[in-house]
Tab-separated table of N, CA and C in Angstrom:
chain	number	residue	atom	x	y	z
V	157	UNK	N	79.177	-13.618	10.127
V	157	UNK	CA	79.176	-12.411	10.901
V	157	UNK	C	78.012	-11.533	10.440
V	158	UNK	N	77.338	-10.907	11.378
V	158	UNK	CA	76.172	-10.101	11.019
V	158	UNK	C	76.551	-8.635	10.956
V	159	UNK	N	75.833	-7.885	10.160
V	159	UNK	CA	76.076	-6.448	10.018
V	159	UNK	C	75.480	-5.725	11.223
V	160	UNK	N	76.142	-4.663	11.697
V	160	UNK	CA	75.579	-3.922	12.833
V	160	UNK	C	74.278	-3.242	12.442
V	161	UNK	N	73.363	-3.182	13.389
V	161	UNK	CA	72.066	-2.581	13.115
V	161	UNK	C	72.176	-1.062	13.122
V	162	UNK	N	71.356	-0.438	12.308
V	162	UNK	CA	71.315	1.016	12.240
V	162	UNK	C	70.605	1.528	13.496
V	163	UNK	N	71.233	2.398	14.300
V	163	UNK	CA	70.607	2.843	15.546
V	163	UNK	C	69.389	3.753	15.326
V	164	UNK	N	69.282	4.392	14.165
V	164	UNK	CA	68.164	5.285	13.908
V	164	UNK	C	67.309	4.721	12.785
V	165	UNK	N	65.990	4.624	13.008
V	165	UNK	CA	65.133	4.139	11.932
V	165	UNK	C	64.999	5.192	10.837
V	166	UNK	N	64.710	4.736	9.647
V	166	UNK	CA	64.557	5.667	8.536
V	166	UNK	C	63.247	6.430	8.685
V	167	UNK	N	63.251	7.732	8.387
V	167	UNK	CA	62.001	8.496	8.500
V	167	UNK	C	61.006	8.055	7.438
V	168	UNK	N	59.713	8.177	7.778
V	168	UNK	CA	58.685	7.756	6.833
V	168	UNK	C	58.362	8.861	5.834
V	169	UNK	N	58.654	10.122	6.175
V	169	UNK	CA	58.410	11.253	5.282
V	169	UNK	C	59.615	12.179	5.350
V	170	UNK	N	59.853	12.954	4.316
V	170	UNK	CA	60.963	13.896	4.361
V	170	UNK	C	60.793	14.896	5.510
V	171	UNK	N	61.901	15.387	6.015
V	171	UNK	CA	61.876	16.328	7.134
V	171	UNK	C	61.128	17.592	6.723
V	172	UNK	N	60.215	18.041	7.583
V	172	UNK	CA	59.461	19.260	7.317
V	172	UNK	C	58.158	19.037	6.584
V	173	UNK	N	57.892	17.808	6.168
V	173	UNK	CA	56.657	17.519	5.448
V	173	UNK	C	55.709	16.832	6.419
V	174	UNK	N	54.524	17.396	6.569
V	174	UNK	CA	53.535	16.773	7.435
V	174	UNK	C	52.375	16.317	6.574
V	175	UNK	N	51.887	15.147	6.882
V	175	UNK	CA	50.774	14.604	6.096
V	175	UNK	C	49.437	14.955	6.718
V	176	UNK	N	48.455	15.109	5.872
V	176	UNK	CA	47.098	15.344	6.349
V	176	UNK	C	46.178	14.291	5.764
V	177	UNK	N	46.703	13.082	5.611
V	177	UNK	CA	45.916	12.004	5.036
V	177	UNK	C	44.874	11.505	6.013
V	178	UNK	N	44.227	10.403	5.657
V	178	UNK	CA	43.141	9.869	6.469
V	178	UNK	C	43.639	9.377	7.823
V	179	UNK	N	44.885	8.910	7.882
V	179	UNK	CA	45.398	8.376	9.135
V	179	UNK	C	46.012	9.415	10.053
V	180	UNK	N	46.179	10.636	9.598
V	180	UNK	CA	46.805	11.676	10.406
V	180	UNK	C	45.741	12.631	10.937
V	181	UNK	N	45.535	12.672	12.267
V	181	UNK	CA	44.524	13.588	12.806
V	181	UNK	C	45.016	15.028	12.763
V	182	UNK	N	44.089	15.952	12.539
V	182	UNK	CA	44.445	17.371	12.554
V	182	UNK	C	44.471	17.852	13.991
V	183	UNK	N	45.426	18.701	14.303
V	183	UNK	CA	45.518	19.245	15.646
V	183	UNK	C	44.669	20.498	15.740
V	184	UNK	N	43.896	20.561	16.791
V	184	UNK	CA	43.065	21.734	17.016
V	184	UNK	C	43.721	22.632	18.034
V	185	UNK	N	43.514	23.916	17.869
V	185	UNK	CA	44.044	24.870	18.816
V	185	UNK	C	43.230	24.775	20.098
V	186	UNK	N	43.914	24.671	21.229
V	186	UNK	CA	43.232	24.529	22.502
V	186	UNK	C	42.522	25.829	22.861
V	187	UNK	N	41.246	25.717	23.190
V	187	UNK	CA	40.461	26.887	23.538
V	187	UNK	C	40.803	27.317	24.964
V	188	UNK	N	41.064	28.606	25.126
V	188	UNK	CA	41.388	29.126	26.446
V	188	UNK	C	40.128	29.279	27.269
V	189	UNK	N	40.258	29.051	28.566
V	189	UNK	CA	39.136	29.221	29.470
V	189	UNK	C	38.933	30.688	29.823
V	190	UNK	N	37.884	30.927	30.596
V	190	UNK	CA	37.555	32.301	30.981
V	190	UNK	C	38.684	32.961	31.759
V	191	UNK	N	39.249	32.228	32.723
V	191	UNK	CA	40.324	32.811	33.531
V	191	UNK	C	41.545	33.146	32.681
V	192	UNK	N	41.902	32.257	31.766
V	192	UNK	CA	43.078	32.482	30.927
V	192	UNK	C	42.879	33.681	30.011
V	193	UNK	N	41.663	33.857	29.508
V	193	UNK	CA	41.401	35.022	28.650
V	193	UNK	C	41.459	36.314	29.446
V	194	UNK	N	40.993	36.267	30.696
V	194	UNK	CA	40.917	37.492	31.487
V	194	UNK	C	42.251	37.858	32.145
V	195	UNK	N	42.934	36.870	32.728
V	195	UNK	CA	44.142	37.145	33.502
V	195	UNK	C	45.432	36.679	32.838
V	196	UNK	N	45.352	35.856	31.818
V	196	UNK	CA	46.537	35.277	31.206
V	196	UNK	C	46.700	33.848	31.689
V	197	UNK	N	47.361	33.011	30.907
V	197	UNK	CA	47.433	31.586	31.247
V	197	UNK	C	48.213	31.290	32.521
V	198	UNK	N	49.248	32.053	32.790
V	198	UNK	CA	50.063	31.779	33.974
V	198	UNK	C	49.300	32.111	35.252
V	199	UNK	N	48.658	33.272	35.278
V	199	UNK	CA	47.885	33.683	36.454
V	199	UNK	C	46.669	32.783	36.629
V	200	UNK	N	46.056	32.367	35.531
V	200	UNK	CA	44.896	31.477	35.614
V	200	UNK	C	45.286	30.153	36.265
V	201	UNK	N	46.451	29.642	35.928
V	201	UNK	CA	46.927	28.406	36.550
V	201	UNK	C	47.127	28.564	38.044
V	202	UNK	N	47.672	29.711	38.460
V	202	UNK	CA	47.877	29.970	39.888
V	202	UNK	C	46.540	30.082	40.612
V	203	UNK	N	45.567	30.723	39.991
V	203	UNK	CA	44.245	30.858	40.606
V	203	UNK	C	43.588	29.488	40.749
V	204	UNK	N	43.700	28.656	39.733
V	204	UNK	CA	43.114	27.318	39.804
V	204	UNK	C	43.746	26.497	40.922
V	205	UNK	N	45.076	26.571	41.059
V	205	UNK	CA	45.746	25.842	42.146
V	205	UNK	C	45.315	26.369	43.507
V	206	UNK	N	45.168	27.688	43.639
V	206	UNK	CA	44.740	28.270	44.910
V	206	UNK	C	43.337	27.780	45.274
V	207	UNK	N	42.456	27.682	44.293
V	207	UNK	CA	41.093	27.194	44.546
V	207	UNK	C	41.124	25.731	44.974
V	208	UNK	N	41.938	24.919	44.323
V	208	UNK	CA	42.025	23.503	44.674
V	208	UNK	C	42.572	23.331	46.083
V	209	UNK	N	43.636	24.049	46.424
V	209	UNK	CA	44.238	23.940	47.750
V	209	UNK	C	43.273	24.472	48.811
V	210	UNK	N	42.611	25.596	48.514
V	210	UNK	CA	41.622	26.143	49.455
V	210	UNK	C	40.478	25.174	49.688
V	211	UNK	N	40.021	24.528	48.639
V	211	UNK	CA	38.955	23.537	48.789
V	211	UNK	C	39.392	22.344	49.623
V	212	UNK	N	40.621	21.909	49.439
V	212	UNK	CA	41.133	20.783	50.218
V	212	UNK	C	41.240	21.155	51.696
V	213	UNK	N	41.689	22.369	51.979
V	213	UNK	CA	41.785	22.819	53.365
V	213	UNK	C	40.390	22.925	53.985
V	214	UNK	N	39.442	23.480	53.253
V	214	UNK	CA	38.070	23.603	53.742
V	214	UNK	C	37.467	22.225	54.025
V	215	UNK	N	37.677	21.281	53.129
V	215	UNK	CA	37.182	19.929	53.331
V	215	UNK	C	37.823	19.290	54.557
V	216	UNK	N	39.115	19.494	54.751
V	216	UNK	CA	39.802	18.937	55.921
V	216	UNK	C	39.249	19.520	57.217
V	217	UNK	N	38.958	20.815	57.218
V	217	UNK	CA	38.406	21.456	58.419
V	217	UNK	C	37.008	20.915	58.710
V	218	UNK	N	36.185	20.766	57.675
V	218	UNK	CA	34.828	20.243	57.866
V	218	UNK	C	34.878	18.821	58.411
V	219	UNK	N	35.747	17.990	57.869
V	219	UNK	CA	35.874	16.625	58.335
V	219	UNK	C	36.345	16.609	59.789
V	220	UNK	N	37.299	17.449	60.118
V	220	UNK	CA	37.834	17.496	61.482
V	220	UNK	C	36.756	17.938	62.473
V	221	UNK	N	35.963	18.944	62.107
V	221	UNK	CA	34.959	19.471	63.024
V	221	UNK	C	33.840	18.460	63.249
V	222	UNK	N	33.327	17.836	62.209
V	222	UNK	CA	32.151	17.000	62.342
V	222	UNK	C	32.442	15.531	62.604
V	223	UNK	N	33.603	15.022	62.225
V	223	UNK	CA	33.877	13.596	62.407
V	223	UNK	C	34.857	13.302	63.523
V	224	UNK	N	35.653	14.238	63.892
V	224	UNK	CA	36.675	13.965	64.917
V	224	UNK	C	36.242	14.540	66.234
């Protein structure tokens, strides 16, 4: 008869200890863009989506006018 397997693997380091050895990359703080610095990250995201959607609509209109 075989022993049941442990459902959780053993941790490689104690809880709360983070390594900064050669194999562990350091995390860099993400640099905010111009819009995020000026308006805040949430509003900057909304502005970026509005620009993308507006560009898609403009492209669709141009294609419709000249190709259809």
